Short mmCIF file of C-alpha atoms in Angstrom, two decimals:
data_model
loop_
_atom_site.label_atom_id
_atom_site.label_comp_id
_atom_site.label_asym_id
_atom_site.label_seq_id
_atom_site.Cartn_x
_atom_site.Cartn_y
_atom_site.Cartn_z
CA MET A 1110 0.14 -0.15 0.04
CA SER A 1111 1.43 3.31 -1.07
CA ALA A 1112 1.90 6.17 1.47
CA VAL A 1113 -0.17 9.31 1.31
CA PRO A 1114 2.22 12.14 0.06
CA ALA A 1115 2.60 14.60 2.76
CA ALA A 1116 1.27 17.36 2.40
CA PRO A 1117 3.29 20.62 1.93
CA HIS A 1118 4.63 22.19 5.11
CA PRO A 1119 2.27 25.42 5.73
CA ALA A 1120 5.72 27.31 6.66
CA SER A 1121 7.26 27.34 3.21
CA ALA A 1122 6.30 30.52 2.39
CA ASP A 1123 7.92 31.89 5.61
CA GLY A 1124 11.05 29.83 4.89
CA SER A 1125 11.21 31.48 1.15
CA GLU A 1126 10.97 34.91 2.78
CA SER A 1127 13.81 34.04 5.15
CA VAL A 1128 16.03 33.06 2.38
CA GLU A 1129 14.62 36.09 0.61
CA GLN A 1130 15.91 38.05 3.60
CA ARG A 1131 19.19 36.59 3.66
CA TYR A 1132 19.80 37.26 0.08
CA ASN A 1133 18.70 41.06 1.12
CA LEU A 1134 21.42 41.27 3.53
CA LEU A 1135 24.28 40.23 1.02
CA LEU A 1136 22.95 42.82 -1.37
CA HIS A 1137 22.25 45.53 1.33
CA PRO A 1138 24.63 45.42 4.51
CA PRO A 1139 22.68 46.70 7.93
CA ARG A 1140 23.52 50.09 8.48
CA PRO A 1141 26.69 50.47 10.47
CA ARG A 1142 26.10 51.70 14.24
CA SER A 1143 26.97 55.31 14.87
CA GLY A 1144 30.01 56.64 16.50
CA TRP A 1145 29.04 56.75 20.15
CA GLN A 1146 28.09 52.94 19.95
CA VAL A 1147 31.23 51.33 18.15
CA VAL A 1148 33.81 53.37 20.13
CA PRO A 1149 32.90 52.04 23.64
CA ALA A 1150 33.19 48.22 21.62
CA ARG A 1151 36.56 49.04 19.86
CA VAL A 1152 37.66 50.89 23.19
CA THR A 1153 37.38 47.17 24.73
CA ALA A 1154 38.84 45.04 22.42
CA MET A 1155 41.87 46.94 21.85
CA CYS A 1156 42.28 46.47 25.80
CA VAL A 1157 41.66 42.54 25.15
CA VAL A 1158 44.21 42.31 22.70
CA GLU A 1159 46.87 43.98 24.94
CA LEU A 1160 46.11 42.35 27.51
CA ARG A 1161 46.06 39.00 25.93
CA LYS A 1162 49.87 39.60 25.45
CA LEU A 1163 50.64 39.02 29.20
CA ARG A 1164 50.17 35.60 28.30
CA HIS A 1165 53.41 35.43 26.59
CA ASP A 1166 55.34 37.55 29.24
CA ARG A 1167 53.75 37.31 32.93
CA ALA A 1168 57.32 37.26 34.43
CA GLU A 1169 57.19 40.87 33.57
CA LEU A 1170 54.61 41.32 36.32
CA TYR A 1171 56.70 39.87 38.77
CA THR A 1172 59.93 41.26 38.17
CA ARG A 1173 58.09 45.06 38.32
CA ALA A 1174 56.97 43.68 41.66
CA VAL A 1175 60.45 44.00 42.92
CA GLN A 1176 60.91 47.44 43.28
CA PRO A 1177 57.87 48.66 45.19
CA ALA A 1178 58.39 45.99 47.41
CA LEU A 1179 62.35 47.18 48.69
CA TRP A 1180 60.51 50.62 48.54
CA LEU A 1181 58.36 49.19 51.56
CA LEU A 1182 60.74 46.99 52.84
CA ILE A 1183 63.80 49.10 53.12
CA PHE A 1184 62.72 52.91 52.64
CA GLY A 1185 59.64 52.32 54.72
CA GLN A 1186 60.58 50.29 57.52
CA THR A 1187 64.13 52.26 57.66
CA PHE A 1188 62.03 56.17 58.27
CA SER A 1189 59.84 54.13 60.53
CA ARG A 1190 62.38 53.73 63.04
CA ILE A 1191 63.81 56.69 62.59
CA LYS A 1192 60.79 58.85 62.46
CA ALA A 1193 62.23 61.29 60.28
CA ILE A 1194 58.64 61.89 58.84
CA PRO A 1195 56.05 63.16 60.79
CA THR A 1196 52.70 61.79 59.34
CA GLY A 1197 50.41 62.20 62.75
CA ASP A 1198 48.68 59.12 64.35
CA VAL A 1199 49.17 57.11 60.94
CA PRO A 1200 52.66 54.97 60.92
CA TYR A 1201 54.91 56.04 57.84
CA VAL A 1202 54.81 52.40 56.47
CA ASP A 1203 50.80 52.75 56.49
CA TYR A 1204 51.19 56.00 54.84
CA LEU A 1205 53.68 54.95 52.50
CA ALA A 1206 52.26 52.00 51.03
CA PRO A 1207 49.54 54.07 48.89
CA GLY A 1208 52.27 56.10 47.48
CA ILE A 1209 54.16 52.99 46.36
CA ILE A 1210 50.98 51.66 44.68
CA ALA A 1211 50.76 55.04 42.88
CA GLN A 1212 54.55 54.95 41.96
CA SER A 1213 54.75 51.43 40.57
CA ALA A 1214 51.53 51.95 38.36
CA MET A 1215 53.21 55.24 36.95
CA PHE A 1216 56.34 53.14 36.53
CA ILE A 1217 54.47 50.48 34.20
CA ALA A 1218 52.65 53.56 32.32
CA ILE A 1219 55.25 56.21 31.62
CA PHE A 1220 57.27 53.53 29.50
CA TYR A 1221 54.22 52.09 27.49
CA GLY A 1222 55.24 54.33 24.64
CA ILE A 1223 57.81 52.12 23.82
CA MET A 1224 55.26 49.41 22.83
CA ILE A 1225 53.87 51.95 20.37
CA ILE A 1226 57.41 52.64 18.81
CA TRP A 1227 57.78 48.54 18.64
CA GLU A 1228 54.52 48.25 17.06
CA ARG A 1229 55.39 51.17 14.65
CA ASP A 1230 58.42 49.42 13.50
CA SER A 1231 56.77 46.22 12.97
CA GLY A 1232 54.27 47.48 11.22
CA VAL A 1233 51.09 46.51 13.32
CA LEU A 1234 50.54 50.21 14.28
CA THR A 1235 50.29 51.82 10.41
CA LYS A 1236 47.58 48.32 9.67
CA LEU A 1237 45.60 49.36 12.91
CA LEU A 1238 45.44 53.29 11.84
CA VAL A 1239 43.82 52.19 8.35
CA THR A 1240 41.02 50.65 10.25
CA PRO A 1241 37.68 52.96 11.21
CA THR A 1242 38.67 52.69 14.45
CA PRO A 1243 38.45 55.89 15.98
CA ARG A 1244 42.58 57.11 17.05
CA ALA A 1245 40.95 58.16 20.28
CA ALA A 1246 39.40 54.69 20.68
CA LEU A 1247 42.84 52.98 19.80
CA VAL A 1248 44.40 55.11 22.49
CA ALA A 1249 42.01 55.21 25.02
CA GLY A 1250 42.28 50.80 24.37
CA LYS A 1251 45.78 50.82 25.19
CA ALA A 1252 45.70 53.52 28.18
CA PHE A 1253 43.33 51.27 30.25
CA ALA A 1254 45.07 47.89 29.02
CA ALA A 1255 48.18 49.78 30.91
CA GLY A 1256 45.68 50.55 33.64
CA VAL A 1257 44.78 46.95 33.93
CA LYS A 1258 48.38 45.95 34.35
CA ALA A 1259 48.77 48.50 36.81
CA VAL A 1260 45.98 47.56 38.86
CA ILE A 1261 47.14 43.62 39.10
CA GLN A 1262 51.02 45.23 40.06
CA GLY A 1263 49.04 47.15 42.83
CA ALA A 1264 47.33 43.84 43.90
CA VAL A 1265 51.01 42.47 44.46
CA VAL A 1266 51.98 45.70 46.35
CA VAL A 1267 48.79 45.31 48.51
CA VAL A 1268 49.59 41.83 49.20
CA ILE A 1269 53.15 42.63 50.50
CA ALA A 1270 52.22 45.38 52.52
CA ALA A 1271 49.27 43.11 54.21
CA LEU A 1272 51.98 40.93 54.91
CA MET A 1273 54.26 43.43 56.30
CA GLY A 1274 51.27 44.49 58.56
CA VAL A 1275 49.80 47.86 56.81
CA ALA A 1276 46.27 48.78 57.88
CA LEU A 1277 44.87 48.44 54.71
CA THR A 1278 40.75 48.44 54.31
CA TRP A 1279 39.40 44.89 52.97
CA ASN A 1280 35.98 46.58 52.10
CA PRO A 1281 35.16 45.30 48.39
CA LEU A 1282 33.60 48.65 47.72
CA ARG A 1283 36.84 50.64 48.75
CA LEU A 1284 39.28 48.50 46.86
CA LEU A 1285 37.00 48.47 44.00
CA ALA A 1286 37.30 52.57 43.77
CA ALA A 1287 41.02 51.89 44.59
CA ALA A 1288 41.18 49.91 41.47
CA VAL A 1289 39.66 52.57 39.36
CA VAL A 1290 41.71 55.45 40.68
CA VAL A 1291 45.06 53.44 39.70
CA VAL A 1292 43.00 52.79 36.05
CA LEU A 1293 42.70 56.42 35.84
CA GLY A 1294 46.19 57.38 37.01
CA SER A 1295 47.67 55.03 34.79
CA ALA A 1296 45.79 55.91 31.67
CA PHE A 1297 47.01 59.55 31.83
CA PHE A 1298 51.02 58.42 32.34
CA SER A 1299 50.67 56.07 29.52
CA CYS A 1300 49.03 58.56 27.76
CA LEU A 1301 51.68 60.89 28.13
CA SER A 1302 54.19 58.13 27.32
CA MET A 1303 52.55 57.73 23.65
CA THR A 1304 52.59 61.33 23.24
CA ILE A 1305 56.64 61.84 23.90
CA ALA A 1306 56.90 58.56 21.83
CA ALA A 1307 55.40 60.18 18.90
CA ILE A 1308 57.30 63.52 19.62
CA VAL A 1309 60.98 61.73 19.61
CA LEU A 1310 59.94 58.65 17.53
CA THR A 1311 62.65 56.66 18.61
CA ARG A 1312 63.16 54.17 21.57
CA ASP A 1313 66.17 55.74 22.87
CA ARG A 1314 65.01 59.14 23.42
CA LEU A 1315 61.67 58.12 24.81
CA MET A 1316 63.77 55.93 27.30
CA GLY A 1317 66.20 58.89 28.12
CA ILE A 1318 62.83 61.21 28.73
CA GLY A 1319 61.01 58.32 30.50
CA GLN A 1320 63.77 58.19 33.11
CA ALA A 1321 64.43 61.96 33.53
CA ILE A 1322 60.74 62.47 34.48
CA THR A 1323 59.90 59.53 36.41
CA MET A 1324 61.42 60.32 39.70
CA PRO A 1325 60.62 64.05 39.53
CA LEU A 1326 57.16 63.35 39.26
CA PHE A 1327 57.42 60.91 42.10
CA PHE A 1328 59.31 63.09 44.51
CA ALA A 1329 57.48 65.97 43.36
CA SER A 1330 54.23 64.34 44.64
CA ASN A 1331 52.98 63.59 48.08
CA ALA A 1332 53.63 59.71 47.84
CA LEU A 1333 56.82 59.94 50.27
CA TYR A 1334 55.84 63.04 52.86
CA PRO A 1335 52.77 65.23 53.13
CA VAL A 1336 52.77 68.52 51.08
CA ALA A 1337 52.72 70.65 54.05
CA LEU A 1338 56.77 69.67 54.45
CA MET A 1339 57.59 71.10 51.05
CA PRO A 1340 59.28 74.25 50.07
CA GLY A 1341 56.65 76.64 48.42
CA TRP A 1342 57.64 76.01 45.04
CA LEU A 1343 57.60 72.08 45.15
CA GLN A 1344 54.00 72.60 46.71
CA THR A 1345 52.87 74.25 43.96
CA VAL A 1346 54.32 71.85 41.54
CA SER A 1347 52.72 69.06 43.63
CA LYS A 1348 49.60 70.56 42.89
CA ALA A 1349 50.06 70.65 39.32
CA ASN A 1350 51.09 66.53 39.43
CA PRO A 1351 48.50 64.65 38.81
CA LEU A 1352 50.43 61.27 40.91
CA SER A 1353 49.75 63.62 44.11
CA TYR A 1354 45.52 63.62 43.50
CA GLN A 1355 46.34 59.87 42.91
CA VAL A 1356 47.87 59.10 45.88
CA ASP A 1357 45.69 61.54 47.81
CA ALA A 1358 42.69 59.56 46.46
CA LEU A 1359 44.44 56.23 47.55
CA ARG A 1360 44.94 57.28 51.01
CA GLY A 1361 41.87 57.85 51.56
CA LEU A 1362 40.25 54.76 50.50
CA LEU A 1363 42.91 52.55 51.45
CA ILE A 1364 43.98 53.43 54.86
CA GLY A 1365 41.45 55.84 55.67
CA THR A 1366 43.06 59.33 55.69
CA PRO A 1367 41.38 62.64 55.17
CA ALA A 1368 41.17 62.67 51.53
CA HIS A 1369 39.24 65.03 48.86
CA LEU A 1370 37.99 62.20 46.90
CA ALA A 1371 35.48 63.94 44.54
CA ALA A 1372 38.03 66.56 43.43
CA ASP A 1373 41.30 64.00 43.07
CA CYS A 1374 38.95 61.68 40.60
CA GLY A 1375 37.81 64.64 38.80
CA VAL A 1376 41.39 66.16 38.31
CA LEU A 1377 42.56 62.50 37.02
CA VAL A 1378 39.68 61.93 35.05
CA LEU A 1379 40.07 65.20 33.24
CA ALA A 1380 43.79 64.24 33.26
CA ALA A 1381 42.91 61.13 31.30
CA LEU A 1382 40.76 62.67 28.67
CA ALA A 1383 43.13 65.08 27.68
CA GLY A 1384 45.95 62.46 27.61
CA ILE A 1385 43.65 60.60 25.43
CA THR A 1386 43.17 63.54 23.25
CA ALA A 1387 46.75 64.96 22.91
CA ALA A 1388 48.04 61.13 22.20
CA ALA A 1389 45.39 60.23 19.43
CA ALA A 1390 46.11 63.80 17.54
CA LEU A 1391 50.05 62.87 17.53
CA LEU A 1392 49.70 59.15 16.53
CA GLY A 1393 49.76 59.76 13.08
CA ARG A 1394 53.25 60.67 13.29
CA LEU A 1395 54.21 57.82 14.29
CA ALA A 1396 52.90 56.25 11.09
CA ARG A 1397 54.73 58.57 8.67
#
């Protein structure tokens, strides 16, 4: 007995419409997203690409932790014993720890321009610049990747400080806010490094300038001692130094000293935006 032929599927018309829609997509691609929608995605993508490089050189984070550890173990312990720097009721090692976290983050970010020059020499930067990604998104992605690296470095310093008995907070919200502060400060200093790289164009010159400005930026801040102990002219320089605002915010968040968190974060946000703008404007010089 022969089988009864199956009736046509009622959704065949819908299927033909779906095929027709697919062909329409091939002939008429969807409208691209506008700039305000695509920029965050491009920034995130660039940040992820930069962070993936850590898989090939994880030892970098551990070796960079040696210097801040020495500052805490040697400088902090010695000056705590001689009591040469008055810090009120706060032990000097506790006072110093947020400054060393900010210092280690700055040291990572201030030489970030070397990576840009390496990408220029290898041809990677030229390929990135011809993509539709805005230059500000390229710079911002790299800047915030430097900030995430600095957060990882700062976490190592926090562990070392905790082992030394430093009275740091373990409030998750305060730690998260401290991570944001580190990212903002690192974003500015990495953009400063990229701006200098676009001006000097060579790794040797960038290394020389980076080494020349890191220690003045560090000592002309409140990382090691209160601003009140500085001479008048150095206090003026300290007020113009973004590192001072980063350290002040970290002290307020991590050890609970009086701080101006709103003003500190406002300055860091403005500094990061100014750094991204300057680096994006000069990035094309590296590809010429």
